Tab-separated table of C-alpha atoms and ligand atoms in Angstrom:
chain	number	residue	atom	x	y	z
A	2	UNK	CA	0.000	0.000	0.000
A	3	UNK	CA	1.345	3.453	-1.091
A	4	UNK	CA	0.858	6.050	1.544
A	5	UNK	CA	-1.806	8.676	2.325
A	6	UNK	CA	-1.277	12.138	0.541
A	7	UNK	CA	-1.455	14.645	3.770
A	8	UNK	CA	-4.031	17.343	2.841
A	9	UNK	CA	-6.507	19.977	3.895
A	10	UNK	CA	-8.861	17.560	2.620
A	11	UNK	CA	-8.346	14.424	4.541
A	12	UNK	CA	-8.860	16.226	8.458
A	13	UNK	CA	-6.858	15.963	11.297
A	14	UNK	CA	-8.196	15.678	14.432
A	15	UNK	CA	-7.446	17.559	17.915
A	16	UNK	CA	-5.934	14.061	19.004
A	17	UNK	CA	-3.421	13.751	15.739
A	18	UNK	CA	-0.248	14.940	17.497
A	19	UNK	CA	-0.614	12.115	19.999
A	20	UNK	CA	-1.652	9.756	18.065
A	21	UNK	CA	1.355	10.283	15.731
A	22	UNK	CA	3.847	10.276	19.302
A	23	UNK	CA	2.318	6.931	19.908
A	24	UNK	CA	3.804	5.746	16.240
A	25	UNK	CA	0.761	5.082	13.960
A	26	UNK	CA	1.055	2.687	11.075
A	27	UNK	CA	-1.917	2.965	9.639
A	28	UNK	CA	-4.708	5.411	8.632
A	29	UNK	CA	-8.157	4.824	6.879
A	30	UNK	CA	-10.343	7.993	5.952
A	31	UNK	CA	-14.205	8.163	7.401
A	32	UNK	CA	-16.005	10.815	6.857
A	33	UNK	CA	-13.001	12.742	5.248
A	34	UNK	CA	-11.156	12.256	8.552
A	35	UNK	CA	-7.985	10.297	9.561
A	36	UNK	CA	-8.779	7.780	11.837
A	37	UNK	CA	-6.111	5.415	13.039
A	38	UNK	CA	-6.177	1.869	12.553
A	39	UNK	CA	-3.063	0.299	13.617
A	40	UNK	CA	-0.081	0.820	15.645
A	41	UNK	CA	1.929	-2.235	16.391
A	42	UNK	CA	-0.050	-4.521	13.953
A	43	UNK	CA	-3.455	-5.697	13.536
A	44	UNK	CA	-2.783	-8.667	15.107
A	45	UNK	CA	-0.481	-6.669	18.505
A	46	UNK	CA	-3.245	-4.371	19.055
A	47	UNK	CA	-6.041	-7.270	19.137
A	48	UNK	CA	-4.842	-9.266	21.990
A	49	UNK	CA	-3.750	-5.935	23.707
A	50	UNK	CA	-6.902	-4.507	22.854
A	51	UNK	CA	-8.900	-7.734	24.455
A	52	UNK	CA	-6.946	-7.907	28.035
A	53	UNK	CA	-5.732	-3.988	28.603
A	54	UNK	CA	-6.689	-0.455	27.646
A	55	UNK	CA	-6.301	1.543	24.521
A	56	UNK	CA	-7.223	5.269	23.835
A	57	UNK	CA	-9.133	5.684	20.302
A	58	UNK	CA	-8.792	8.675	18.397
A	59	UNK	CA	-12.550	8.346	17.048
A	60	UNK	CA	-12.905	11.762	16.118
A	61	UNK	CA	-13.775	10.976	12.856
A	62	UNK	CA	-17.286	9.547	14.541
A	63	UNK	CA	-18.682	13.253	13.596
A	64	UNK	CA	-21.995	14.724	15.285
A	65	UNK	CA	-24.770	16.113	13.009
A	66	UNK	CA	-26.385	18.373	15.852
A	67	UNK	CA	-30.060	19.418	15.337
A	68	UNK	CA	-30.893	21.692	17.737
A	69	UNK	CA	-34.383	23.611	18.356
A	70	UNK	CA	-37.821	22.772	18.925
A	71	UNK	CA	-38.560	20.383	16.275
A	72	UNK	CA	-35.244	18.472	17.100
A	73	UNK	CA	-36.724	15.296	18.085
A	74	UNK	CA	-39.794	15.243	15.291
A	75	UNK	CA	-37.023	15.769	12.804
A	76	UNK	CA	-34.905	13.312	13.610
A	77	UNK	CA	-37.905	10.691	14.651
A	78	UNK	CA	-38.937	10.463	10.694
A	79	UNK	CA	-35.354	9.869	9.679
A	80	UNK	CA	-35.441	6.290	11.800
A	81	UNK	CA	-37.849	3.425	11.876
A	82	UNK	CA	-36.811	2.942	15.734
A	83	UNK	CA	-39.293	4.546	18.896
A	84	UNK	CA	-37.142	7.626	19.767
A	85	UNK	CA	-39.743	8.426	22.744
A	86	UNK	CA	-37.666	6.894	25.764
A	87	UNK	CA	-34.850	8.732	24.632
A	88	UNK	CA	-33.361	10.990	27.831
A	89	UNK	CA	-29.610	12.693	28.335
A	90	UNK	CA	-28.810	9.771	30.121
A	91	UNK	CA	-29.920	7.209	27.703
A	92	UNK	CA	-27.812	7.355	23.581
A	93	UNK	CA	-29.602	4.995	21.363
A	94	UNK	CA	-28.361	2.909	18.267
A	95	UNK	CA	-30.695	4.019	15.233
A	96	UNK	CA	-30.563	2.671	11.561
A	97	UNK	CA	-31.058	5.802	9.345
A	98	UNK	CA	-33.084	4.700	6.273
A	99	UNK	CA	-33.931	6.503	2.885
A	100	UNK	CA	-37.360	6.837	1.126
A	101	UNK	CA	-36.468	3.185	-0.322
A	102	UNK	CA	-35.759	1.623	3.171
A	103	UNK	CA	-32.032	1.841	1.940
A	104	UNK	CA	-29.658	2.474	5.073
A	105	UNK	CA	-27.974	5.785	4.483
A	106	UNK	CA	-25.909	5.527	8.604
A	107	UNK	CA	-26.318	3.723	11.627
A	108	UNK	CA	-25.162	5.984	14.233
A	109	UNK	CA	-25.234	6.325	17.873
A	110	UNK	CA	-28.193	9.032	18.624
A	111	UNK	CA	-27.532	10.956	22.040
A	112	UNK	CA	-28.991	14.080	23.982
A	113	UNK	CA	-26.738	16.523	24.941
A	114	UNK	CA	-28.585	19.488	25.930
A	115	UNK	CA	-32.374	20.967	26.220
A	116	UNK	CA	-33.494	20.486	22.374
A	117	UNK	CA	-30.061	19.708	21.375
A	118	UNK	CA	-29.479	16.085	19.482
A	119	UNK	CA	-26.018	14.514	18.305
A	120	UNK	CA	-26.276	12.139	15.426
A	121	UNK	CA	-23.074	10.322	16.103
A	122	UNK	CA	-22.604	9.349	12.573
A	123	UNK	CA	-20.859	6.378	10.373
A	124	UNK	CA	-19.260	6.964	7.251
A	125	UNK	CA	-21.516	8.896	4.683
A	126	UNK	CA	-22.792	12.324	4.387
A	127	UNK	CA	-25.665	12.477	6.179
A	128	UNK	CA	-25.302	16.464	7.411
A	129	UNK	CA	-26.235	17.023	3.661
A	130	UNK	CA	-29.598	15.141	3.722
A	131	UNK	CA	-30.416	16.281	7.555
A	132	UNK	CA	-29.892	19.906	6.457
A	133	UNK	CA	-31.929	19.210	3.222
A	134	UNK	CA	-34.861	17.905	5.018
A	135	UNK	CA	-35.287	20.481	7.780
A	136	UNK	CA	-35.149	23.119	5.047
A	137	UNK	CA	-37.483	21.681	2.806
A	138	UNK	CA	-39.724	21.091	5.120
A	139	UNK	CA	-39.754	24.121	7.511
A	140	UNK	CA	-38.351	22.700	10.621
A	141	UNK	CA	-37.259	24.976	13.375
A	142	UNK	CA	-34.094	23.519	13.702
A	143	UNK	CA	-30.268	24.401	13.567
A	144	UNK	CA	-28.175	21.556	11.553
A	145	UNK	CA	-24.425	21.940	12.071
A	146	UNK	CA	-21.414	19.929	12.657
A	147	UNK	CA	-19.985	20.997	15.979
A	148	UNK	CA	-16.224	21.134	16.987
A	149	UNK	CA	-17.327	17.492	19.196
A	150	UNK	CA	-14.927	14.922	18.654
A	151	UNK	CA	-15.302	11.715	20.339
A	152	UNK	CA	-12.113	9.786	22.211
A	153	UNK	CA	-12.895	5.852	23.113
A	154	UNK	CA	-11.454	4.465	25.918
A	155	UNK	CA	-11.931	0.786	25.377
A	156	UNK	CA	-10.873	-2.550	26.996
A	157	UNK	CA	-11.162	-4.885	30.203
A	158	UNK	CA	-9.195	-1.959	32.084
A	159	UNK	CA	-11.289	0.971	30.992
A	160	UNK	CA	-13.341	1.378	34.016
A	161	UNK	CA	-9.759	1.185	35.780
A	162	UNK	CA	-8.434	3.633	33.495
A	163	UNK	CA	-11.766	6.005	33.342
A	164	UNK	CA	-12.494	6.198	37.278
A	165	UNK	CA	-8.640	7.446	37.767
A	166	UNK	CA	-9.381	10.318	35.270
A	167	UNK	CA	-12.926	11.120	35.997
A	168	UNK	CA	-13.413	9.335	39.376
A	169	UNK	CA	-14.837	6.402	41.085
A	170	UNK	CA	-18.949	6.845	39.860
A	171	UNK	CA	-18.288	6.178	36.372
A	172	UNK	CA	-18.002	2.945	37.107
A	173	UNK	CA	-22.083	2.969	38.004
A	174	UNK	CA	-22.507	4.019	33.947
A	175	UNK	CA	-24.797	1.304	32.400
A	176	UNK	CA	-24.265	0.209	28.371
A	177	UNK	CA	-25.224	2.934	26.734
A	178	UNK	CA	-25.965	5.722	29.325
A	179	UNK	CA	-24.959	8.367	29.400
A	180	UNK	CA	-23.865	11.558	31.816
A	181	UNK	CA	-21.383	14.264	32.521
A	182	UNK	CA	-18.391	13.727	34.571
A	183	UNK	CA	-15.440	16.663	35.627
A	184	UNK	CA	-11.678	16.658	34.106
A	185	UNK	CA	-9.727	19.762	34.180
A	186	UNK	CA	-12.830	22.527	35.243
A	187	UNK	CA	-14.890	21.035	32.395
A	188	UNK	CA	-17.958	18.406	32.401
A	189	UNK	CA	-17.628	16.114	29.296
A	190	UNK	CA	-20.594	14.043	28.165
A	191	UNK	CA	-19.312	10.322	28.384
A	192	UNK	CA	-21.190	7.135	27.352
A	193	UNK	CA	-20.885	3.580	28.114
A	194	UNK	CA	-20.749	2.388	24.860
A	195	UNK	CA	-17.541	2.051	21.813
A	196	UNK	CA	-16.630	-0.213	18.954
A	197	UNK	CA	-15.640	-3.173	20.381
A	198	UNK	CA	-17.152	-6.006	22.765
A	199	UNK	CA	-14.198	-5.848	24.898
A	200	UNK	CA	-15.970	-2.723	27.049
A	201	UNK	CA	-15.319	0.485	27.168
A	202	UNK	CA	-16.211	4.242	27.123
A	203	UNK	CA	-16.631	7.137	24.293
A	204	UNK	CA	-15.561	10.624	25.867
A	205	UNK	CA	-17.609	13.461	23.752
A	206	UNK	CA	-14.595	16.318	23.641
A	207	UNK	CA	-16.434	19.724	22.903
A	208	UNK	CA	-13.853	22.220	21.770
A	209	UNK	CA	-10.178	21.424	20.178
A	210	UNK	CA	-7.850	22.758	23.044
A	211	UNK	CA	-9.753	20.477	25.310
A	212	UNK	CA	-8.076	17.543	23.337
A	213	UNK	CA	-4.804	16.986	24.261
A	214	UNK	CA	-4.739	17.726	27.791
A	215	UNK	CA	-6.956	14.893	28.332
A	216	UNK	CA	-4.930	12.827	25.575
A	217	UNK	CA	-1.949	12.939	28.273
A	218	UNK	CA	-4.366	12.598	31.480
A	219	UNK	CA	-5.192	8.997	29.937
A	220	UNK	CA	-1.645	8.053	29.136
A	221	UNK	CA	-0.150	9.353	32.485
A	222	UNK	CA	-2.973	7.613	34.722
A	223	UNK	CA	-3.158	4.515	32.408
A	224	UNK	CA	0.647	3.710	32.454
A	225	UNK	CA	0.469	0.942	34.880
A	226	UNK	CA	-2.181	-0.352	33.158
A	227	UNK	CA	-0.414	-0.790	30.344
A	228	UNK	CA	-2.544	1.449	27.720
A	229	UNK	CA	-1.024	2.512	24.279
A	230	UNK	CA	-3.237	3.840	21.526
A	231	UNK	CA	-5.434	1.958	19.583
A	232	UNK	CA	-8.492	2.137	16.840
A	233	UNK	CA	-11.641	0.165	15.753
A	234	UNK	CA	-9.756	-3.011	15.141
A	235	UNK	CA	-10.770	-5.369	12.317
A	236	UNK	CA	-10.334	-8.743	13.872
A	237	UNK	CA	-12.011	-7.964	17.008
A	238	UNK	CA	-15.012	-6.099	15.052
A	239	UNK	CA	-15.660	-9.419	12.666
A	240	UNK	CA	-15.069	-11.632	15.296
A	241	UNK	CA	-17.728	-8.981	17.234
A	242	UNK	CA	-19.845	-8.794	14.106
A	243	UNK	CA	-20.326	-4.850	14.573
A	244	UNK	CA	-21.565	-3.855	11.402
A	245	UNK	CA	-18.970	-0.882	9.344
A	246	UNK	CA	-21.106	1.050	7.249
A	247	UNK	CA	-20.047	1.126	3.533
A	248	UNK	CA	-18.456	-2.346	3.942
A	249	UNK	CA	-21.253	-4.868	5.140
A	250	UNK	CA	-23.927	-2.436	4.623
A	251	UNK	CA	-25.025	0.339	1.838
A	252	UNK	CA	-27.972	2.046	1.107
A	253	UNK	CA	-28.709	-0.744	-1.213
A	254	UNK	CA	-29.437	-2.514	2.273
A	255	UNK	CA	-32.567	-2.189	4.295
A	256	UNK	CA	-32.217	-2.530	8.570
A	257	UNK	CA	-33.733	-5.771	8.677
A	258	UNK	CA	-31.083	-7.285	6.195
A	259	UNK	CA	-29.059	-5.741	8.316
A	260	UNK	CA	-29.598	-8.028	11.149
A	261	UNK	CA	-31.069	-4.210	12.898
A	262	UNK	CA	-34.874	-5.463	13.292
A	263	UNK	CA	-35.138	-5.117	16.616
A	264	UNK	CA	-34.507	-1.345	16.163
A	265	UNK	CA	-37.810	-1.315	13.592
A	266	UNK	CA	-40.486	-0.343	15.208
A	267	UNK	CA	-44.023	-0.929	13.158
A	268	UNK	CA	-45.227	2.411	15.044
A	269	UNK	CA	-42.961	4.375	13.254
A	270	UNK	CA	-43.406	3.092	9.326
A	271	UNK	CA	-46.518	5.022	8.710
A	272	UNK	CA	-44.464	8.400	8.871
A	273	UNK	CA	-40.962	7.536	8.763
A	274	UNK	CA	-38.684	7.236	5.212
A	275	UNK	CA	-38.930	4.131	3.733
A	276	UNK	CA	-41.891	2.762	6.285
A	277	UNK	CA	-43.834	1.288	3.086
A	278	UNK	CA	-40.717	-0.675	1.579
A	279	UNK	CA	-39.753	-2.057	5.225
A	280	UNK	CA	-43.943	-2.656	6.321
A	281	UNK	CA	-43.508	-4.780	2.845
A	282	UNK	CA	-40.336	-6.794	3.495
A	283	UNK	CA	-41.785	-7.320	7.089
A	284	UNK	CA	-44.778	-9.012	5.476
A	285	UNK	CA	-42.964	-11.147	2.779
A	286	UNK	CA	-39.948	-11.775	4.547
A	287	UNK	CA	-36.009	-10.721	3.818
A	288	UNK	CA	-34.684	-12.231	0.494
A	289	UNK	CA	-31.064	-12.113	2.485
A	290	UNK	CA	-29.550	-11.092	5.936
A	291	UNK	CA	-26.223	-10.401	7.150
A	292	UNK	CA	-24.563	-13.700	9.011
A	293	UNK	CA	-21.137	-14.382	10.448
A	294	UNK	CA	-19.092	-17.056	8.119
A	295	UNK	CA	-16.511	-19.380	9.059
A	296	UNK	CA	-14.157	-19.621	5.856
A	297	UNK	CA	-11.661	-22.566	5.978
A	298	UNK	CA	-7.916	-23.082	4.946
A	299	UNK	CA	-5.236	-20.321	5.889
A	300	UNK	CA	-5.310	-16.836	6.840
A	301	UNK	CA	-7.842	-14.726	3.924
A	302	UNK	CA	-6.007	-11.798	1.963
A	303	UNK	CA	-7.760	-8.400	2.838
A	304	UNK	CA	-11.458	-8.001	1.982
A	305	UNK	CA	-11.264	-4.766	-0.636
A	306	UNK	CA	-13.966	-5.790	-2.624
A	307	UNK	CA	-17.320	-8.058	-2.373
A	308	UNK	CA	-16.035	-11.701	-2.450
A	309	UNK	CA	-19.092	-13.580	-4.233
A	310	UNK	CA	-21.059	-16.121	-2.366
A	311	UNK	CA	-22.269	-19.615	-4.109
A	312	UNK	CA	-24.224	-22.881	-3.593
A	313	UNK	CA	-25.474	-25.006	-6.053
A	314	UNK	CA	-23.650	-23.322	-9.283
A	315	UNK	CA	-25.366	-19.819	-8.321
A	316	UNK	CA	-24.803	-17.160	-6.486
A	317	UNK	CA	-26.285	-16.820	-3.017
A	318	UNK	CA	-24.972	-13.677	-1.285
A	319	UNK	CA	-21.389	-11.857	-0.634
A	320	UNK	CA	-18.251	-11.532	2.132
A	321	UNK	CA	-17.563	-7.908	2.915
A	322	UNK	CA	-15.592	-8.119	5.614
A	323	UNK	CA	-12.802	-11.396	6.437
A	324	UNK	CA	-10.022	-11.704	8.464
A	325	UNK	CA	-8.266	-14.567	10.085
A	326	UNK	CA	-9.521	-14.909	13.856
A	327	UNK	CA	-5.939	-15.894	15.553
A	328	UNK	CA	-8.410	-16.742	18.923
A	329	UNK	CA	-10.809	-18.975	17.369
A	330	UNK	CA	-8.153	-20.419	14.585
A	331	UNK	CA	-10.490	-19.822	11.767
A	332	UNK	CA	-11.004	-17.055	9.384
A	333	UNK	CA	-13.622	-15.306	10.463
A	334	UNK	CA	-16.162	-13.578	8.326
A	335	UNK	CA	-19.398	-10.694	7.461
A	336	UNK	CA	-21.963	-11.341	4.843
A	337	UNK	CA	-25.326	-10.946	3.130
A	338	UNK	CA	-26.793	-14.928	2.474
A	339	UNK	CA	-29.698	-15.649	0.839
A	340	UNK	CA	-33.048	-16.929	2.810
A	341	UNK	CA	-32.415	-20.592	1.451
A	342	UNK	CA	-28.795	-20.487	2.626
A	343	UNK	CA	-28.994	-18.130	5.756
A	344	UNK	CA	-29.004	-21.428	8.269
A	345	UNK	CA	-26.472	-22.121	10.588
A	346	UNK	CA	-24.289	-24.956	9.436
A	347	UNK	CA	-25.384	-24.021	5.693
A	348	UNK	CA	-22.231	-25.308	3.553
A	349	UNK	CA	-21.255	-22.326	0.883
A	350	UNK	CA	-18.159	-21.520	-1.215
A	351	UNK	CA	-16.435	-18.099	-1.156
A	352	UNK	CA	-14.746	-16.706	-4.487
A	353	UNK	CA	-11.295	-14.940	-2.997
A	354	UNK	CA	-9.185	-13.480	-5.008
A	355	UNK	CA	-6.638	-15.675	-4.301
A	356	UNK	CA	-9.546	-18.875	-5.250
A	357	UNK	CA	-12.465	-20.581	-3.812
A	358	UNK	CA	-12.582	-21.678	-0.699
A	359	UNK	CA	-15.271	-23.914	1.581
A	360	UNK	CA	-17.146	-21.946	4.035
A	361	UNK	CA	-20.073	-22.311	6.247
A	362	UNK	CA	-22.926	-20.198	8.146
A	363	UNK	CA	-22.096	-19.385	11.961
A	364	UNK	CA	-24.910	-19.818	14.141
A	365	UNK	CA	-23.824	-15.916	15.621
A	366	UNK	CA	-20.502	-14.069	15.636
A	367	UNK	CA	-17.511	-15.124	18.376
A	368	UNK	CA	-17.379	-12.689	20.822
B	428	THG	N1	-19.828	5.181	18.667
B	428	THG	C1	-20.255	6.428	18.347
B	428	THG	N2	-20.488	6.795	17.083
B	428	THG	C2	-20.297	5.894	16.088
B	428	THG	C3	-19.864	4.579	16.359
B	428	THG	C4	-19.624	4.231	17.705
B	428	THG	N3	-20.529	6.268	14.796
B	428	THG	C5	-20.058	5.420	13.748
B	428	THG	C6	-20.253	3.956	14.020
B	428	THG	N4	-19.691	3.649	15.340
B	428	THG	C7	-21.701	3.615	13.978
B	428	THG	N5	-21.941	2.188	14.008
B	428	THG	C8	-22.158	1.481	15.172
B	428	THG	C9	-22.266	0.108	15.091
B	428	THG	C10	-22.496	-0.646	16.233
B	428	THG	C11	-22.633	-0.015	17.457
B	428	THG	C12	-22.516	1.356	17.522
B	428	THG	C13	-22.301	2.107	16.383
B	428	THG	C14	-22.899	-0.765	18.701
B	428	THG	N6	-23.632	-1.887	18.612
B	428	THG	C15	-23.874	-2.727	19.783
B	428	THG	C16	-23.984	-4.172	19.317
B	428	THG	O1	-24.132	-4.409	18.144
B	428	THG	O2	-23.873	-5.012	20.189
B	428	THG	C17	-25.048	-2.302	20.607
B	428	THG	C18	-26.289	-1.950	19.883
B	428	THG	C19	-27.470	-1.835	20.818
B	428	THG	O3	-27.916	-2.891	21.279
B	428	THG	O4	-27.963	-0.733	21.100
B	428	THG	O5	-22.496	-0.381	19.783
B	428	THG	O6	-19.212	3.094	18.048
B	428	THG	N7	-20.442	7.321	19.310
């Protein structure tokens, strides 16, 4: 791989400096932001990642804020999931859907003020459509992308790490609440929630200059805990299966093939986009759905492109994301499968690039 062009274009983030001190490898751009992806290896940062601590620049996990009084009716017909028990306490996972049913994000939705919503978003350009349906539609509501850049504190030690920095209560924070807690003179929204299964903690950071005083806080209280830097890391995501927008899923994908049902609610489809298409594939059933995939043989090249799924001389679905799993010994695997093939057990053959190989349906992801 040739390496990354620096640019105006491609953002840095307040927590660049550090994370270049800490010796990144690695970049990928989301959402026209660096975001760091490895800094030992792949592999290094995985089993550190599952029994330590690691810092995450995540900054690149941008807010869409709508803010004003039609804030929550706004953003309540852009998801098919029951936004009424939302509170400042409580972020929510919500698929984003098109007027097709089509999944256009699937971020982390979270309160941070009186009228005031962050759409933690994945990577695609959803400011644009927000901002297009409030004006079109006379909302009173502000859409703007806010100097909020999220940090993740992630791992078995984070609750160590976290109640050093921001004291002992954080430790009563369920999965995915939310509250403020004080560093420095300054109460920063934190939630229980990251990604990665391993645990962990995503620190909102309002304002640039509050970056990198709280980069060092973490390193300094975290060094006998061992913590380094880390990112979203791809072996621990597969073996996870924590969907990466624009890899497993487009908006060519609706939430239920998604494997994101349980966040459809049939209250909302009379009024929100794409209700009709999803009431529809409710009634008939999915024609696929995403399942995790156990490929055999050695460790899989990278997944940079669809690797076609068949059974039975046709095709019957696609890997998107594959990885060898050096835990579970196997190469571990994302897909879309067709109804007749979605079973666990269900024997398929994946075309790599480097040649078929056997594979077979998981009965649910490893961790
Ligand atoms: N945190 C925040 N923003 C984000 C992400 C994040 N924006 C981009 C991207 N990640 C959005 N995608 C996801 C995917 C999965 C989860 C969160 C964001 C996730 N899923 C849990 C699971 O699958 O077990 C829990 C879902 C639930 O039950 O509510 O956490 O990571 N701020």
């Amino acid at each position: 791989m040739a390496l990354l062009s620096p640019s105006r274009r491609v953002r840095r983030t307040p927590f660049s400096d550090g994370v270049e001190a800490q010796g990144i490898k690695a970049y990928t751009v989301y959402n026209r932001m660096m975001l760091p992806t490895m800094f030992a290896s792949v592999e290094e940062d995985y089993y550190h990642l599952k029994q330590a601590v690691q810092v995450w620049d995540v900054s690149c996990e941008r807010q869409v804020q709508v803010q004003g009084s039609d804030a929550l009716r706004l953003i309540q017909i852009l998801t098919p999931r029951d936004l009424s028990k939302i509170t400042p306490n409580r972020c929510m996972y919500i698929p984003v859907t098109d007027q097709n049913g089509g999944m256009l994000n699937d971020p982390v939705l979270l309160q941070s003020g009186p009228e005031t919503y962050w759409i933690s978003i994945a990577d695609s350009d959803l400011l644009m459509w927000v901002n297009a349906i409030a004006a079109c539609n006379g909302f009173d509501v502000e859409v703007s992308e806010p100097d909020v850049s999220p940090l993740g504190v992630q791992g078995p030690k984070s609750d160590d790490l976290m109640a050093q920095v921001f004291g002992e209560k954080i430790r009563d924070l369920r999965f995915f609440g939310c509250d403020r807690f004080e560093f420095g003179g300054f109460d920063f929204l934190i939630a229980r929630s990251g990604y990665s299964k391993q645990g962990g903690f995503e620190i909102y950071v309002e304002g640039t200059e509050r970056g990198m005083p709280l980069w060092h806080a973490l390193f300094e209280a975290g060094q006998p805990l061992d913590v380094r830097a880390g990112g979203p890391n791809l072996i621990e995501r597969v073996e996870s299966g924590l969907l990466s927008y624009g890899n497993d899923m487009t908006s060519d994908n609706s939430p239920l093939e998604c494997g994101l049902g349980k966040f459809v609610s049939t209250s909302q489809l009379a009024t929100c986009f794409g209700g009709r298409a999803m009431r529809e594939e409710l009634e008939t059933g999915s024609a696929q759905m995403i399942r995790a995939i156990e490929i055999d043989g050695n460790s899989v090249p990278g997944c940079d492109r669809a690797w076609p799924l068949h059974a039975g001389g046709e095709q019957v679905g696609q890997v998107t994301s594959a990885t060898w799993s050096p835990d579970f010994k196997t190469n571990v695997a994302i897909g879309m499968v067709a109804r007749a093939h979605w079973d666990a057990d269900s024997e398929i053959t994946v075309e790599t690039p480097t040649g078929p190989r056997a594979a077979r349906v998981c009965d649910g992801f490893w961790n």
